[in-house]
């Protein structure tokens, strides 16, 4: 056994469930909430040499719980749709995977947004737009130091949250009404808007 896939509906994993699998290299766990897991579930499977792939918004929770914390590498899984663009906001430093380009927002020029590419390791809590072909990508907890970001107009949240709008500020999110991809103003409800987990938004003061 070299790979294991655990569905998002799994809530518990019993004793020695994946024990004595020394060739195990990758475990894909799609559960957003960490399953209740016996500490010996991976005994004899050398998880310290394997990679654990989990939803990006849950990586800190897995990192804080045994036996998941024993894995040698942790990778947050991020989906990119057929549009080929997505916003991203992670609460951990992450290696930008091959095939993905990440951009911060430097300044607004008229009706255009000037972007700047980030190379190497994306710093924690840095909102970006990512560009990639449709698919699922691993943002791995890195060994190297993150890039230095001095100015970035993007903000975001690692967990789904209601964002309270500030007076005089318009908030933009990436969307594609009528198939035209761009940053569009959000509709406020009682002075707030919902930002999904691991998404970035653009606040601009009028």
mmCIF file of C-alpha atoms in Angstrom:
data_model
loop_
_atom_site.group_PDB
_atom_site.id
_atom_site.type_symbol
_atom_site.label_atom_id
_atom_site.label_comp_id
_atom_site.label_asym_id
_atom_site.label_seq_id
_atom_site.Cartn_x
_atom_site.Cartn_y
_atom_site.Cartn_z
ATOM 1 C CA UNK A 1 0.000 0.000 0.000
ATOM 2 C CA UNK A 2 1.579 3.277 -1.132
ATOM 3 C CA UNK A 3 -1.398 5.646 -1.018
ATOM 4 C CA UNK A 4 -4.581 6.023 1.034
ATOM 5 C CA UNK A 5 -7.627 8.195 0.304
ATOM 6 C CA UNK A 6 -9.980 9.063 3.175
ATOM 7 C CA UNK A 7 -13.333 10.599 2.212
ATOM 8 C CA UNK A 8 -14.738 13.844 3.566
ATOM 9 C CA UNK A 9 -17.538 12.054 5.450
ATOM 10 C CA UNK A 10 -15.150 10.047 7.668
ATOM 11 C CA UNK A 11 -15.399 11.054 11.338
ATOM 12 C CA UNK A 12 -13.329 8.372 13.094
ATOM 13 C CA UNK A 13 -10.441 6.019 12.341
ATOM 14 C CA UNK A 14 -9.867 2.973 14.528
ATOM 15 C CA UNK A 15 -6.863 1.212 15.974
ATOM 16 C CA UNK A 16 -4.147 0.045 13.563
ATOM 17 C CA UNK A 17 -6.359 0.975 10.585
ATOM 18 C CA UNK A 18 -3.350 1.673 8.352
ATOM 19 C CA UNK A 19 -0.656 -0.074 10.363
ATOM 20 C CA UNK A 20 2.367 -1.919 8.999
ATOM 21 C CA UNK A 21 2.381 -0.278 5.558
ATOM 22 C CA UNK A 22 6.062 0.723 5.326
ATOM 23 C CA UNK A 23 5.727 1.702 1.649
ATOM 24 C CA UNK A 24 3.071 4.321 2.415
ATOM 25 C CA UNK A 25 4.003 7.623 0.745
ATOM 26 C CA UNK A 26 0.796 9.669 0.550
ATOM 27 C CA UNK A 27 -2.376 9.958 2.625
ATOM 28 C CA UNK A 28 -5.193 12.075 1.173
ATOM 29 C CA UNK A 29 -7.751 12.991 3.832
ATOM 30 C CA UNK A 30 -10.616 15.126 2.522
ATOM 31 C CA UNK A 31 -12.316 15.580 5.893
ATOM 32 C CA UNK A 32 -12.471 19.251 6.828
ATOM 33 C CA UNK A 33 -12.851 18.303 10.494
ATOM 34 C CA UNK A 34 -10.048 16.125 11.813
ATOM 35 C CA UNK A 35 -11.409 12.587 12.305
ATOM 36 C CA UNK A 36 -11.167 11.142 15.797
ATOM 37 C CA UNK A 37 -8.158 8.909 15.229
ATOM 38 C CA UNK A 38 -6.483 6.286 17.388
ATOM 39 C CA UNK A 39 -2.853 7.220 18.009
ATOM 40 C CA UNK A 40 -1.651 3.851 16.641
ATOM 41 C CA UNK A 41 -3.592 4.082 13.372
ATOM 42 C CA UNK A 42 -0.357 4.366 11.355
ATOM 43 C CA UNK A 43 1.967 2.313 13.551
ATOM 44 C CA UNK A 44 4.696 0.637 11.519
ATOM 45 C CA UNK A 45 3.847 2.690 8.411
ATOM 46 C CA UNK A 46 6.635 5.284 8.800
ATOM 47 C CA UNK A 47 4.393 8.362 8.482
ATOM 48 C CA UNK A 48 7.416 10.551 9.216
ATOM 49 C CA UNK A 49 8.513 9.802 5.635
ATOM 50 C CA UNK A 50 5.073 10.291 4.073
ATOM 51 C CA UNK A 51 3.027 13.303 2.955
ATOM 52 C CA UNK A 52 -0.367 14.109 4.442
ATOM 53 C CA UNK A 53 -2.706 15.927 2.023
ATOM 54 C CA UNK A 54 -5.658 17.714 3.688
ATOM 55 C CA UNK A 55 -7.972 20.662 2.892
ATOM 56 C CA UNK A 56 -5.908 23.844 3.101
ATOM 57 C CA UNK A 57 -8.187 25.388 5.704
ATOM 58 C CA UNK A 58 -7.683 22.450 8.066
ATOM 59 C CA UNK A 59 -3.923 22.007 7.962
ATOM 60 C CA UNK A 60 -3.307 23.643 11.355
ATOM 61 C CA UNK A 61 -5.875 21.365 12.995
ATOM 62 C CA UNK A 62 -4.238 18.241 11.588
ATOM 63 C CA UNK A 63 -0.815 19.535 12.587
ATOM 64 C CA UNK A 64 -2.013 19.830 16.189
ATOM 65 C CA UNK A 65 -3.361 16.272 16.491
ATOM 66 C CA UNK A 66 -1.630 12.905 16.834
ATOM 67 C CA UNK A 67 -1.036 10.823 14.744
ATOM 68 C CA UNK A 68 -1.456 13.364 11.926
ATOM 69 C CA UNK A 69 1.238 15.601 13.375
ATOM 70 C CA UNK A 70 3.816 12.823 12.898
ATOM 71 C CA UNK A 71 3.718 13.002 9.095
ATOM 72 C CA UNK A 72 6.913 14.273 7.527
ATOM 73 C CA UNK A 73 5.178 16.699 5.180
ATOM 74 C CA UNK A 74 1.828 18.455 5.344
ATOM 75 C CA UNK A 75 0.156 19.679 2.157
ATOM 76 C CA UNK A 76 -2.942 21.856 1.953
ATOM 77 C CA UNK A 77 -5.116 20.966 -1.037
ATOM 78 C CA UNK A 78 -6.480 23.905 -3.070
ATOM 79 C CA UNK A 79 -8.967 23.649 -5.951
ATOM 80 C CA UNK A 80 -8.748 25.735 -9.120
ATOM 81 C CA UNK A 81 -11.856 25.711 -11.311
ATOM 82 C CA UNK A 82 -12.095 25.722 -15.099
ATOM 83 C CA UNK A 83 -11.835 29.535 -14.982
ATOM 84 C CA UNK A 84 -8.133 29.047 -14.249
ATOM 85 C CA UNK A 85 -8.029 31.731 -11.549
ATOM 86 C CA UNK A 86 -8.760 31.771 -7.822
ATOM 87 C CA UNK A 87 -7.978 33.868 -4.786
ATOM 88 C CA UNK A 88 -6.107 32.294 -1.902
ATOM 89 C CA UNK A 89 -5.347 33.149 1.729
ATOM 90 C CA UNK A 90 -3.507 30.586 3.874
ATOM 91 C CA UNK A 91 -2.628 30.766 7.562
ATOM 92 C CA UNK A 92 0.701 28.984 7.047
ATOM 93 C CA UNK A 93 3.806 29.472 4.892
ATOM 94 C CA UNK A 94 3.455 27.335 1.769
ATOM 95 C CA UNK A 95 5.534 26.324 -1.218
ATOM 96 C CA UNK A 96 3.915 27.507 -4.442
ATOM 97 C CA UNK A 97 3.433 24.265 -6.408
ATOM 98 C CA UNK A 98 4.662 23.642 -9.921
ATOM 99 C CA UNK A 99 2.134 24.788 -12.486
ATOM 100 C CA UNK A 100 0.739 27.535 -10.236
ATOM 101 C CA UNK A 101 1.516 31.241 -10.385
ATOM 102 C CA UNK A 102 0.676 33.501 -7.427
ATOM 103 C CA UNK A 103 0.265 37.274 -7.536
ATOM 104 C CA UNK A 104 -0.148 39.973 -4.904
ATOM 105 C CA UNK A 105 -1.909 43.290 -5.623
ATOM 106 C CA UNK A 106 0.517 46.210 -5.702
ATOM 107 C CA UNK A 107 -1.634 49.181 -6.714
ATOM 108 C CA UNK A 108 -4.747 50.313 -8.546
ATOM 109 C CA UNK A 109 -4.194 52.099 -11.857
ATOM 110 C CA UNK A 110 -7.493 53.534 -13.074
ATOM 111 C CA UNK A 111 -9.770 50.531 -13.531
ATOM 112 C CA UNK A 112 -6.863 48.093 -13.577
ATOM 113 C CA UNK A 113 -5.092 46.276 -10.778
ATOM 114 C CA UNK A 114 -1.307 46.020 -10.940
ATOM 115 C CA UNK A 115 -0.142 42.582 -9.821
ATOM 116 C CA UNK A 116 3.284 41.282 -8.836
ATOM 117 C CA UNK A 117 4.339 37.645 -8.982
ATOM 118 C CA UNK A 118 5.429 35.829 -5.820
ATOM 119 C CA UNK A 119 8.109 33.159 -6.245
ATOM 120 C CA UNK A 120 9.168 30.356 -3.943
ATOM 121 C CA UNK A 121 7.384 30.275 -0.604
ATOM 122 C CA UNK A 122 4.141 32.168 -0.060
ATOM 123 C CA UNK A 123 4.107 33.851 3.385
ATOM 124 C CA UNK A 124 1.307 33.031 5.792
ATOM 125 C CA UNK A 125 -1.722 35.342 5.761
ATOM 126 C CA UNK A 126 -0.896 36.779 2.339
ATOM 127 C CA UNK A 127 -3.830 37.229 -0.015
ATOM 128 C CA UNK A 128 -3.060 36.352 -3.621
ATOM 129 C CA UNK A 129 -4.628 35.542 -6.943
ATOM 130 C CA UNK A 130 -3.428 32.192 -8.260
ATOM 131 C CA UNK A 131 -3.382 31.145 -11.898
ATOM 132 C CA UNK A 132 -3.331 27.495 -12.945
ATOM 133 C CA UNK A 133 -5.072 24.921 -15.071
ATOM 134 C CA UNK A 134 -8.174 23.338 -13.559
ATOM 135 C CA UNK A 135 -7.300 20.861 -10.840
ATOM 136 C CA UNK A 136 -6.298 20.278 -7.236
ATOM 137 C CA UNK A 137 -2.932 21.568 -6.049
ATOM 138 C CA UNK A 138 -0.818 20.877 -2.966
ATOM 139 C CA UNK A 139 0.524 23.846 -1.026
ATOM 140 C CA UNK A 140 3.154 22.141 1.120
ATOM 141 C CA UNK A 141 4.409 23.337 4.495
ATOM 142 C CA UNK A 142 7.941 24.424 3.484
ATOM 143 C CA UNK A 143 11.477 24.054 4.779
ATOM 144 C CA UNK A 144 12.629 27.328 3.205
ATOM 145 C CA UNK A 145 11.911 30.880 4.393
ATOM 146 C CA UNK A 146 9.007 32.743 2.768
ATOM 147 C CA UNK A 147 9.313 35.566 0.270
ATOM 148 C CA UNK A 148 9.309 39.138 1.609
ATOM 149 C CA UNK A 149 6.084 41.019 0.880
ATOM 150 C CA UNK A 150 6.180 44.770 1.501
ATOM 151 C CA UNK A 151 2.955 46.031 -0.092
ATOM 152 C CA UNK A 152 -0.141 43.938 -0.806
ATOM 153 C CA UNK A 153 -3.662 45.321 -1.185
ATOM 154 C CA UNK A 154 -5.307 41.911 -0.856
ATOM 155 C CA UNK A 155 -6.722 40.801 2.481
ATOM 156 C CA UNK A 156 -8.462 37.551 3.357
ATOM 157 C CA UNK A 157 -9.458 34.946 5.899
ATOM 158 C CA UNK A 158 -8.373 31.374 6.593
ATOM 159 C CA UNK A 159 -11.788 30.467 8.003
ATOM 160 C CA UNK A 160 -15.217 31.381 6.646
ATOM 161 C CA UNK A 161 -16.115 34.705 8.235
ATOM 162 C CA UNK A 162 -18.508 37.618 8.130
ATOM 163 C CA UNK A 163 -16.474 40.695 7.233
ATOM 164 C CA UNK A 164 -17.717 44.004 8.593
ATOM 165 C CA UNK A 165 -17.465 46.754 5.998
ATOM 166 C CA UNK A 166 -15.721 49.970 6.946
ATOM 167 C CA UNK A 167 -17.229 53.313 5.990
ATOM 168 C CA UNK A 168 -15.927 54.620 2.678
ATOM 169 C CA UNK A 169 -14.507 51.256 1.630
ATOM 170 C CA UNK A 170 -15.659 49.108 -1.297
ATOM 171 C CA UNK A 171 -14.868 45.394 -1.190
ATOM 172 C CA UNK A 172 -14.097 43.409 -4.331
ATOM 173 C CA UNK A 173 -13.961 39.647 -4.871
ATOM 174 C CA UNK A 174 -12.932 37.515 -7.830
ATOM 175 C CA UNK A 175 -15.961 36.394 -9.796
ATOM 176 C CA UNK A 176 -17.117 35.840 -13.363
ATOM 177 C CA UNK A 177 -20.590 37.297 -14.031
ATOM 178 C CA UNK A 178 -21.648 36.525 -17.607
ATOM 179 C CA UNK A 179 -18.345 34.698 -18.054
ATOM 180 C CA UNK A 180 -16.149 37.779 -17.647
ATOM 181 C CA UNK A 181 -13.541 37.157 -14.943
ATOM 182 C CA UNK A 182 -12.534 40.092 -12.769
ATOM 183 C CA UNK A 183 -12.702 41.760 -9.385
ATOM 184 C CA UNK A 184 -16.291 42.834 -8.713
ATOM 185 C CA UNK A 185 -17.797 44.695 -5.734
ATOM 186 C CA UNK A 186 -19.609 42.528 -3.214
ATOM 187 C CA UNK A 187 -23.177 43.170 -2.109
ATOM 188 C CA UNK A 188 -23.345 44.063 1.556
ATOM 189 C CA UNK A 189 -26.044 42.755 3.887
ATOM 190 C CA UNK A 190 -26.461 44.809 7.052
ATOM 191 C CA UNK A 191 -23.013 46.256 6.423
ATOM 192 C CA UNK A 192 -21.329 42.849 6.148
ATOM 193 C CA UNK A 193 -20.360 40.257 3.566
ATOM 194 C CA UNK A 194 -19.443 36.586 3.759
ATOM 195 C CA UNK A 195 -15.873 35.647 2.862
ATOM 196 C CA UNK A 196 -15.288 31.953 2.294
ATOM 197 C CA UNK A 197 -12.389 30.080 3.912
ATOM 198 C CA UNK A 198 -8.957 30.556 2.322
ATOM 199 C CA UNK A 199 -10.193 33.306 0.028
ATOM 200 C CA UNK A 200 -8.797 36.809 -0.514
ATOM 201 C CA UNK A 201 -10.658 40.036 -1.180
ATOM 202 C CA UNK A 202 -9.701 43.569 -2.187
ATOM 203 C CA UNK A 203 -10.746 46.496 0.041
ATOM 204 C CA UNK A 204 -10.434 49.897 -1.626
ATOM 205 C CA UNK A 205 -11.032 53.200 0.120
ATOM 206 C CA UNK A 206 -13.109 55.602 -1.940
#
